[in-house]
PDB file of C-alpha atoms in Angstrom:
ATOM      1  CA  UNK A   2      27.957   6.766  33.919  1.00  0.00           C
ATOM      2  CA  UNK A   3      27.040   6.182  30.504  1.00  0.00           C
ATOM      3  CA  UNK A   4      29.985   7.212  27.771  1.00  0.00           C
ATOM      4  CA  UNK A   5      29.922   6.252  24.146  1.00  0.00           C
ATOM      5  CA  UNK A   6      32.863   6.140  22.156  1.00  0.00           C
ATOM      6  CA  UNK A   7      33.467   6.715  18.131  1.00  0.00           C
ATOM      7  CA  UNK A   8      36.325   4.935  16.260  1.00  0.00           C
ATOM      8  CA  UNK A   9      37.371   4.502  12.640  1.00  0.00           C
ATOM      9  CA  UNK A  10      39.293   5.868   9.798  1.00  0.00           C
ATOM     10  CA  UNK A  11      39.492   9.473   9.534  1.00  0.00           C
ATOM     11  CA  UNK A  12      40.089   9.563   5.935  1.00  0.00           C
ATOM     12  CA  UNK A  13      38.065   7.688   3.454  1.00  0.00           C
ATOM     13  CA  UNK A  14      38.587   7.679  -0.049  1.00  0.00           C
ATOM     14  CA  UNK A  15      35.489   8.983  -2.732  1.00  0.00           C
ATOM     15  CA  UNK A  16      33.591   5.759  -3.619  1.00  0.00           C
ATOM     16  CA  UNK A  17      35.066   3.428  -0.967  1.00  0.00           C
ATOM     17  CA  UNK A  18      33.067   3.003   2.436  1.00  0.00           C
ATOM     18  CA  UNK A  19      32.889   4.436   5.610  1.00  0.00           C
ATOM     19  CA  UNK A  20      33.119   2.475   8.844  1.00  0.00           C
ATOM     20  CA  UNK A  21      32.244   3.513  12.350  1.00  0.00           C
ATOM     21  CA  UNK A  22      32.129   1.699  15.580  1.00  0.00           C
ATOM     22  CA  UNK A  23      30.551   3.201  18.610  1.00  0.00           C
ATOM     23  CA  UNK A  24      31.728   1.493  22.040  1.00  0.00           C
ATOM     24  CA  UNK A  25      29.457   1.726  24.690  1.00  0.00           C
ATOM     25  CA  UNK A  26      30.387   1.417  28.129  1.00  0.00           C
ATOM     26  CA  UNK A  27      28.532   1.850  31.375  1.00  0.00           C
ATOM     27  CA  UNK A  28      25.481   0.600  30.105  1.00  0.00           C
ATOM     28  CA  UNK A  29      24.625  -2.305  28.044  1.00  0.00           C
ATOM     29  CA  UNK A  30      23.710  -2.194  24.457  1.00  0.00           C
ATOM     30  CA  UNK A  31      21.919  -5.204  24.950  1.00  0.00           C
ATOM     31  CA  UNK A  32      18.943  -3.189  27.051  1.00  0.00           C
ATOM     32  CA  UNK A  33      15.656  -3.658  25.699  1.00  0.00           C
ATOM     33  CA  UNK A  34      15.030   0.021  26.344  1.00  0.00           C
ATOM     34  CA  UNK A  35      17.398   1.946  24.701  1.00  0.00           C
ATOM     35  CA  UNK A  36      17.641   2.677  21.022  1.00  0.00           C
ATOM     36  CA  UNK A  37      21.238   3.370  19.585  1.00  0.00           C
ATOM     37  CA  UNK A  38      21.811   6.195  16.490  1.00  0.00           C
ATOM     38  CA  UNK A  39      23.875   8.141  14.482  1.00  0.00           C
ATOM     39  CA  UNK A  40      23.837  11.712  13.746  1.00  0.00           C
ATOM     40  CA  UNK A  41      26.466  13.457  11.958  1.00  0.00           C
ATOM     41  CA  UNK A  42      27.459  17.367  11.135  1.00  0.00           C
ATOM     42  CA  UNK A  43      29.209  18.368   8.047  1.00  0.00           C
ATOM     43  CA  UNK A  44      31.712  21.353   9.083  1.00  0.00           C
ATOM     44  CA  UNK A  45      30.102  24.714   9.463  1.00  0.00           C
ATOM     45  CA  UNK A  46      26.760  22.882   9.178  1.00  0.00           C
ATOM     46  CA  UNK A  47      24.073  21.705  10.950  1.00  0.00           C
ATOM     47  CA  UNK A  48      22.922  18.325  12.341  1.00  0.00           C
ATOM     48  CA  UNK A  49      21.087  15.276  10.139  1.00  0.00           C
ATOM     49  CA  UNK A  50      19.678  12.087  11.721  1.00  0.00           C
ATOM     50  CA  UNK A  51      21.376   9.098   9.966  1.00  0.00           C
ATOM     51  CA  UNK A  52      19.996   6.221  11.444  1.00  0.00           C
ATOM     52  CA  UNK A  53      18.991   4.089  14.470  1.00  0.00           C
ATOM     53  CA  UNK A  54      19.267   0.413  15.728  1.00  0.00           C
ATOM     54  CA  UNK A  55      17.466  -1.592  18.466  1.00  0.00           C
ATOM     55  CA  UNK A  56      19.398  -4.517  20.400  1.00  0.00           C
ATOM     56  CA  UNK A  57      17.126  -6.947  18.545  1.00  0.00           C
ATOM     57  CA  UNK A  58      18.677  -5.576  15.124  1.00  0.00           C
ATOM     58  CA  UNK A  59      15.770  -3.709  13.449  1.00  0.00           C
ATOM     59  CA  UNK A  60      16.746  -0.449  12.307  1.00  0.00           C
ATOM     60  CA  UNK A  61      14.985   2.763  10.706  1.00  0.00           C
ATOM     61  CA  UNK A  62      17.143   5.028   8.200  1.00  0.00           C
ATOM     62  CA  UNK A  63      17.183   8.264   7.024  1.00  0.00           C
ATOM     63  CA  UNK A  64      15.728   7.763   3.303  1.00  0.00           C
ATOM     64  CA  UNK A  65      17.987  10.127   2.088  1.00  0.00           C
ATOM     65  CA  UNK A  66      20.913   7.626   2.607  1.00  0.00           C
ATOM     66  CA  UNK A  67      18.970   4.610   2.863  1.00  0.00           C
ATOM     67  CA  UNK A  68      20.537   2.921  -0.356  1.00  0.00           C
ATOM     68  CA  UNK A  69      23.951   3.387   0.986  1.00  0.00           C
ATOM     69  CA  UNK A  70      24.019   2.799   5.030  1.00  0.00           C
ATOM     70  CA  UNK A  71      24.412  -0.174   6.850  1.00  0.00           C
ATOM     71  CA  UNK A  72      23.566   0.043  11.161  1.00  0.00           C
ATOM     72  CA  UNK A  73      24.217  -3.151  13.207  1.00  0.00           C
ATOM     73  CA  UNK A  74      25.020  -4.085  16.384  1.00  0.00           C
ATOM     74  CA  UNK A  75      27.581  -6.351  18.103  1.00  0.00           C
ATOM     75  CA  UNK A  76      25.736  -7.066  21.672  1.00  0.00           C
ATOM     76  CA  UNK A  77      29.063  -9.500  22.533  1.00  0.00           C
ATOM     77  CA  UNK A  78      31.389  -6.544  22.108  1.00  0.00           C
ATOM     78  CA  UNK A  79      28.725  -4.171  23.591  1.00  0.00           C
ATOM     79  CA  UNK A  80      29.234  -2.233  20.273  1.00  0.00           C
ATOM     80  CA  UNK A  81      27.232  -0.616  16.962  1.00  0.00           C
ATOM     81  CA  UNK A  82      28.579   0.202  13.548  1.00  0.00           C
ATOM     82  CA  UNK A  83      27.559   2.527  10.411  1.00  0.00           C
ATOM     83  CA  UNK A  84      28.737   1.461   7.328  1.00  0.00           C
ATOM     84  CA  UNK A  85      27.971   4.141   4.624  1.00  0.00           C
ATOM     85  CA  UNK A  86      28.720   2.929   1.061  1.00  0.00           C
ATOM     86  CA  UNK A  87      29.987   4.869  -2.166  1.00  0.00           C
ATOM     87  CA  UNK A  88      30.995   7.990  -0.329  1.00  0.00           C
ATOM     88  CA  UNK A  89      31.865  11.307  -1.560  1.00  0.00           C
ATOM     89  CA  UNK A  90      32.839  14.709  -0.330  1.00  0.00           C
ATOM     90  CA  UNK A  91      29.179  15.626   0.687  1.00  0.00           C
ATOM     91  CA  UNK A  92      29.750  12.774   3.173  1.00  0.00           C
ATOM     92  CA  UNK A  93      32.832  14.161   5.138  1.00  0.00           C
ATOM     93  CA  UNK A  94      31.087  15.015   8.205  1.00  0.00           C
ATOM     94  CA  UNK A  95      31.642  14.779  12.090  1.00  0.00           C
ATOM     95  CA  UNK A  96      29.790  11.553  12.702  1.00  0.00           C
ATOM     96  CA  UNK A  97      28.179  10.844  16.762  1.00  0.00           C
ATOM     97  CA  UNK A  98      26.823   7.746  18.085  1.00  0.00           C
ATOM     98  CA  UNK A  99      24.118   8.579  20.793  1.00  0.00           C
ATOM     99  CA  UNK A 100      21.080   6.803  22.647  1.00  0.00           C
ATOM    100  CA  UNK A 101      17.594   6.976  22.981  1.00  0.00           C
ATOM    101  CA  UNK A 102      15.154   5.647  25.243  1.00  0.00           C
ATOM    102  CA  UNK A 103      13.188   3.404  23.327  1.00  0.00           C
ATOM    103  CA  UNK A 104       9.340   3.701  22.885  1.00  0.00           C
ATOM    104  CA  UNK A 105       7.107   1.766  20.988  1.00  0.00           C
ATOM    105  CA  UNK A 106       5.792   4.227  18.907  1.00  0.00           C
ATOM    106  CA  UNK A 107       6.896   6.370  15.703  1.00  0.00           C
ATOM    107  CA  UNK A 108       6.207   9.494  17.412  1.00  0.00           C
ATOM    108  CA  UNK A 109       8.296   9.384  20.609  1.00  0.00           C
ATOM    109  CA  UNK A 110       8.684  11.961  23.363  1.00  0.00           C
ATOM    110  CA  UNK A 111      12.631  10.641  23.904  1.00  0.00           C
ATOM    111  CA  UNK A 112      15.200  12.463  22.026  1.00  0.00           C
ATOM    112  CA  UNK A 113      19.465  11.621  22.398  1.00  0.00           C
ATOM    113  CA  UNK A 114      20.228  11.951  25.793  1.00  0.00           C
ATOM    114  CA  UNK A 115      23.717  10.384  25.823  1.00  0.00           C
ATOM    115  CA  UNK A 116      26.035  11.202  22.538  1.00  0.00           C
ATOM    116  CA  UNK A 117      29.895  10.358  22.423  1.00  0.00           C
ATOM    117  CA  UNK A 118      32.551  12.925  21.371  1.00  0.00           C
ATOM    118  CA  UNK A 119      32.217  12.301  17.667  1.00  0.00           C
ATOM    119  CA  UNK A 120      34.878  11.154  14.731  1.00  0.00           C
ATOM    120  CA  UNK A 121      35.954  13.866  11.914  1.00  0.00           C
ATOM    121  CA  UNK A 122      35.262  11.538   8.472  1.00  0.00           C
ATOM    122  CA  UNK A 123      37.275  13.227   5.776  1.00  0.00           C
ATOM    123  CA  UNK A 124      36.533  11.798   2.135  1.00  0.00           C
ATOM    124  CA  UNK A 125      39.538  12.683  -0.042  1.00  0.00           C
ATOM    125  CA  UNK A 126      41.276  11.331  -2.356  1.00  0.00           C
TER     126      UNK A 126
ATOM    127  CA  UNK B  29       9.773  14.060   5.507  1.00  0.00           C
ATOM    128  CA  UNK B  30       9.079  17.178   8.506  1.00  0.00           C
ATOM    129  CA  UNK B  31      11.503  20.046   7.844  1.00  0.00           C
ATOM    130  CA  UNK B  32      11.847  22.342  11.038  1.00  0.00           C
ATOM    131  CA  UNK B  33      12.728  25.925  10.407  1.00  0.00           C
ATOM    132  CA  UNK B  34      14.505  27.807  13.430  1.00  0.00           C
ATOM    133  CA  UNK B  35      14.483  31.811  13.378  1.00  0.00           C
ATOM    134  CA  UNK B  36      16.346  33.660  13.995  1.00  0.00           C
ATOM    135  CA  UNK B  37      19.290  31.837  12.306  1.00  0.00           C
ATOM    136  CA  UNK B  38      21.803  33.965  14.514  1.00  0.00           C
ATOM    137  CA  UNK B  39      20.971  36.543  17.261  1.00  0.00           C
ATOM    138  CA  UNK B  40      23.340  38.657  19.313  1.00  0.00           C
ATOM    139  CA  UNK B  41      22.758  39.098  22.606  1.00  0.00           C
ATOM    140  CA  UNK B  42      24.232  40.347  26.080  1.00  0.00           C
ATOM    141  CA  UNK B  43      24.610  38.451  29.189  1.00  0.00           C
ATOM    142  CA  UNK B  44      21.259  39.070  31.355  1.00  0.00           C
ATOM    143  CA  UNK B  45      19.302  39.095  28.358  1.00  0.00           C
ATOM    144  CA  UNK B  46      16.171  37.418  28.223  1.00  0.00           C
ATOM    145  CA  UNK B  47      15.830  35.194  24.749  1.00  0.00           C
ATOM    146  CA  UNK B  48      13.361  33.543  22.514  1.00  0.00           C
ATOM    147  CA  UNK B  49      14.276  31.333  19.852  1.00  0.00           C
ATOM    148  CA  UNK B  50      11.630  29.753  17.409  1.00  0.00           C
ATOM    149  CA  UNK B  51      10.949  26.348  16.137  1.00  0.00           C
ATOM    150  CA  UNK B  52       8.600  26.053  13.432  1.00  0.00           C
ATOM    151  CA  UNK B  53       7.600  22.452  12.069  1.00  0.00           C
ATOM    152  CA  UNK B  54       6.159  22.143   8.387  1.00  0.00           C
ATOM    153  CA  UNK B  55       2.940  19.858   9.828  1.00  0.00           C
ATOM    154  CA  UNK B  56       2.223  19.501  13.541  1.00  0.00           C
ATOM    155  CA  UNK B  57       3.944  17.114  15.945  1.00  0.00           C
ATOM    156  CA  UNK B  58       1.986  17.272  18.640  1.00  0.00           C
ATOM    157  CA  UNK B  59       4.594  17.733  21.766  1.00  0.00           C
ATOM    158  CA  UNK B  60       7.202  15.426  19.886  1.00  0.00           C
ATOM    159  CA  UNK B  61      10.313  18.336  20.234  1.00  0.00           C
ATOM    160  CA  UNK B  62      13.348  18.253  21.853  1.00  0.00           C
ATOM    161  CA  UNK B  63      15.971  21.237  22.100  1.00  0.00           C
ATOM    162  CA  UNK B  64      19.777  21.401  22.409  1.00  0.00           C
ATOM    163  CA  UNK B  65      22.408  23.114  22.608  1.00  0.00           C
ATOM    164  CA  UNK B  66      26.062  22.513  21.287  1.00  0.00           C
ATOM    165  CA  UNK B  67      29.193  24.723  21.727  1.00  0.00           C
ATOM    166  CA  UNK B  68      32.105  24.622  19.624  1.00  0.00           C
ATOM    167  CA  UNK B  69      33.986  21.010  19.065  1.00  0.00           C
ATOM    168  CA  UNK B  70      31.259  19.170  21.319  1.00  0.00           C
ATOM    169  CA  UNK B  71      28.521  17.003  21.092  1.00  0.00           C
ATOM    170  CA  UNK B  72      25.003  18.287  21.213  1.00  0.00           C
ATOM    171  CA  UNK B  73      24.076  18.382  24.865  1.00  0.00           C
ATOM    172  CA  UNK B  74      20.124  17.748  25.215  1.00  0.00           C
ATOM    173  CA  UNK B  75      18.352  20.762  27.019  1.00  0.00           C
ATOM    174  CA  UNK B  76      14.343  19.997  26.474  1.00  0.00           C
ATOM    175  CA  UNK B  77      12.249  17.435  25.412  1.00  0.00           C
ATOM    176  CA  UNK B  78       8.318  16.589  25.336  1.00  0.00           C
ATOM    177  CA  UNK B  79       8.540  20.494  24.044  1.00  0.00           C
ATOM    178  CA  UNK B  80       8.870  21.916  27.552  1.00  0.00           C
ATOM    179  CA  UNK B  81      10.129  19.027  30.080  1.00  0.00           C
ATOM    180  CA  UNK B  82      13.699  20.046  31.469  1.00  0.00           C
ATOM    181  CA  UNK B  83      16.279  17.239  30.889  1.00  0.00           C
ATOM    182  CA  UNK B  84      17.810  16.098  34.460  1.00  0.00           C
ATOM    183  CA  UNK B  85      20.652  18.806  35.348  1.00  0.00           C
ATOM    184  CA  UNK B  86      19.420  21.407  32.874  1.00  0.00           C
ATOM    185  CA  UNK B  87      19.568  24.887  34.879  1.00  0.00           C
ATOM    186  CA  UNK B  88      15.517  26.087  35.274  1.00  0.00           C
ATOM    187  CA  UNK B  89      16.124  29.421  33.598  1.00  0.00           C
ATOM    188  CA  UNK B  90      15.622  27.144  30.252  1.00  0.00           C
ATOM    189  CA  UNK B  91      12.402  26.764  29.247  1.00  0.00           C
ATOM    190  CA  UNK B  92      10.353  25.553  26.677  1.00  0.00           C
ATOM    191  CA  UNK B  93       6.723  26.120  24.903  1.00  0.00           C
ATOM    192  CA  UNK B  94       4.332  24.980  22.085  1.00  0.00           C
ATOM    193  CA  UNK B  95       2.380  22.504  20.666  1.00  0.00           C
ATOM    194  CA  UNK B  96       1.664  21.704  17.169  1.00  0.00           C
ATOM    195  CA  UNK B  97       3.893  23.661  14.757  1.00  0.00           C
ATOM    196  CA  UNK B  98       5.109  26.410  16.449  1.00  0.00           C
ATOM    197  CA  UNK B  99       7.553  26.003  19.396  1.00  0.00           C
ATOM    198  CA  UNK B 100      10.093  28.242  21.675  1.00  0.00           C
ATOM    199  CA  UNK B 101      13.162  27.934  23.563  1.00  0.00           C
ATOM    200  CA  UNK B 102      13.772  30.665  26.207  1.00  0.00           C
ATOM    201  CA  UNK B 103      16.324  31.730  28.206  1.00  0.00           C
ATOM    202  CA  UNK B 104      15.292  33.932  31.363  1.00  0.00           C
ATOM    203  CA  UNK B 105      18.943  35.578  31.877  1.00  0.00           C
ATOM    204  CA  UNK B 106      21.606  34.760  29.289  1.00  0.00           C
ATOM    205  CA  UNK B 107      25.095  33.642  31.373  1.00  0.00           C
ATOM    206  CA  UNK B 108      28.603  33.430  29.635  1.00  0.00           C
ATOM    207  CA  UNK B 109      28.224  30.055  29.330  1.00  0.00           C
ATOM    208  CA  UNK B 110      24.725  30.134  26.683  1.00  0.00           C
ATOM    209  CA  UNK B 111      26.289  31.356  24.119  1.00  0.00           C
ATOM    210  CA  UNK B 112      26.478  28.572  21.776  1.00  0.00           C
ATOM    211  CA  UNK B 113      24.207  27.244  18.585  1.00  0.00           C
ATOM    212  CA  UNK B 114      21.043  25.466  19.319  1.00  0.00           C
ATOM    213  CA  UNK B 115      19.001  22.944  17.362  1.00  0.00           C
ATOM    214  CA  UNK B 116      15.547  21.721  17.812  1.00  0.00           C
ATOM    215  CA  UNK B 117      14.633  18.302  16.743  1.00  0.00           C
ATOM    216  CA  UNK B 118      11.459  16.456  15.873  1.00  0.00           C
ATOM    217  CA  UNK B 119      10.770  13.046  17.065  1.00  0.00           C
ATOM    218  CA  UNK B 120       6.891  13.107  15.712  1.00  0.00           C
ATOM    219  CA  UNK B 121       7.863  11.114  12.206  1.00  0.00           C
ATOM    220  CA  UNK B 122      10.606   9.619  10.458  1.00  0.00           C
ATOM    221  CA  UNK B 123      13.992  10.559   9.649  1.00  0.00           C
ATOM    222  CA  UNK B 124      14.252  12.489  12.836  1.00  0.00           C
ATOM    223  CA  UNK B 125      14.794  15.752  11.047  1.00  0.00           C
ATOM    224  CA  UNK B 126      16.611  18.817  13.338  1.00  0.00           C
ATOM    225  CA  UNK B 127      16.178  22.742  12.466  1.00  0.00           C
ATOM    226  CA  UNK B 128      19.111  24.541  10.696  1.00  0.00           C
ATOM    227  CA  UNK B 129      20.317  26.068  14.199  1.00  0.00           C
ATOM    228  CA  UNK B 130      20.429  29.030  16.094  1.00  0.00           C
ATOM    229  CA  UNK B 131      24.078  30.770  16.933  1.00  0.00           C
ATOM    230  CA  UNK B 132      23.818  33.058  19.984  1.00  0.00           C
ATOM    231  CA  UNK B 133      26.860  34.841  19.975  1.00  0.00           C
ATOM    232  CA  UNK B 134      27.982  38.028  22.258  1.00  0.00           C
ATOM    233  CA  UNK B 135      26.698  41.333  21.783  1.00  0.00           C
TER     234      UNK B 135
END
């Protein structure tokens, strides 16, 4: 069974950088068929699509936080990271790693059909 | 970017209720939808995709329409367990943008 796993600071202070490492286990991230993501959820609030990575490294963003995130993968430790620069309150967030199937395509058919638990990110000071 | 626009935002409703919720994309995406749901202090839990293809597991009074622009989730007979938010999301363009939610709570 599949199972991904968030870890990181909880607290982040305004203008440092957030880190995030999903583990996955059960599976490997290496998998040319799988695409790996972020999503997050600000409290109260609704859902917004960070960011995906592929094994081979390429990665599409969300242009809204383009400037400031970072997704990368670690196939040895069978891991991916977000690193989201300059953040601010706006930013605190519960933050899930999840996979898609991949397809070769922009338009795609496959939405998130494994997510992990999620991490609270608090910015403050 | 594709901004998806869910109504209603919250609905009340009682358990053996039958239930529509709407999806409504700001250009068409084809079949490119997925639906889920997500109760309190969990991760989203993926109920639909391909607009009306039931994910593995998914109980069959789910179900799932449209094409295009405008889409639906329904639920045949609400159970204890449905109530809970739901998002759709679109995966026709990127960023992968998800409507604002739907909170079904108890009547």
């Amino acid at each position: 069974q599949l199972q991904l796993q968030e870890s990181g600071p909880g607290l982040v202070k305004p203008s440092e950088t957030l880190s995030l490492t999903c583990t996955v286990s059960g599976g490997s991230i290496s998998s040319s068929s799988y695409y790996w993501g972020w999503i997050r959820q600000p409290p109260g609030k609704g859902l917004e699509w960070i960011g995906n990575i592929y094994y081979s490294g390429s990665t599409y963003y969300n242009p809204s936080l383009k400037s400031r995130v970072t997704i990368s993968v670690d196939t040895s430790k069978n891991q991916f990271s977000l690193k989201l620069s300059s953040v601010t309150a706006a930013d605190t967030a519960v933050y899930y790693c999840a996979r898609r199937i991949y397809c070769s395509s922009t338009s795609c058919y496959w939405p998130y059909d494994y997510w992990g638990q999620g991490t609270l990110v608090t910015v403050s000071s | 970017d594709i901004q998806l626009t869910q109504s209603p935002s919250f609905l009340s409703a009682s358990v053996g209720d039958r239930v529509t919720i709407t999806c409504r994309a700001s250009q068409g995406i084809s079949s490119f939808l997925a639906w889920y749901q997500q109760k309190p202090g969990k991760a989203p839990k993926l109920l639909i995709y391909a607009a009306s293809t039931l994910q593995s597991g998914v109980p069959s009074r789910f179900s799932g329409s449209g094409s295009g622009t405008e889409f639906t989730l329904t639920i045949s007979s609400l159970q204890p367990e449905d109530f809970a938010t739901y998002y759709c999301q679109q995966l026709n363009s990127y960023p992968r943008t998800f409507g604002q939610g739907t909170k079904l709570e108890i009547k």
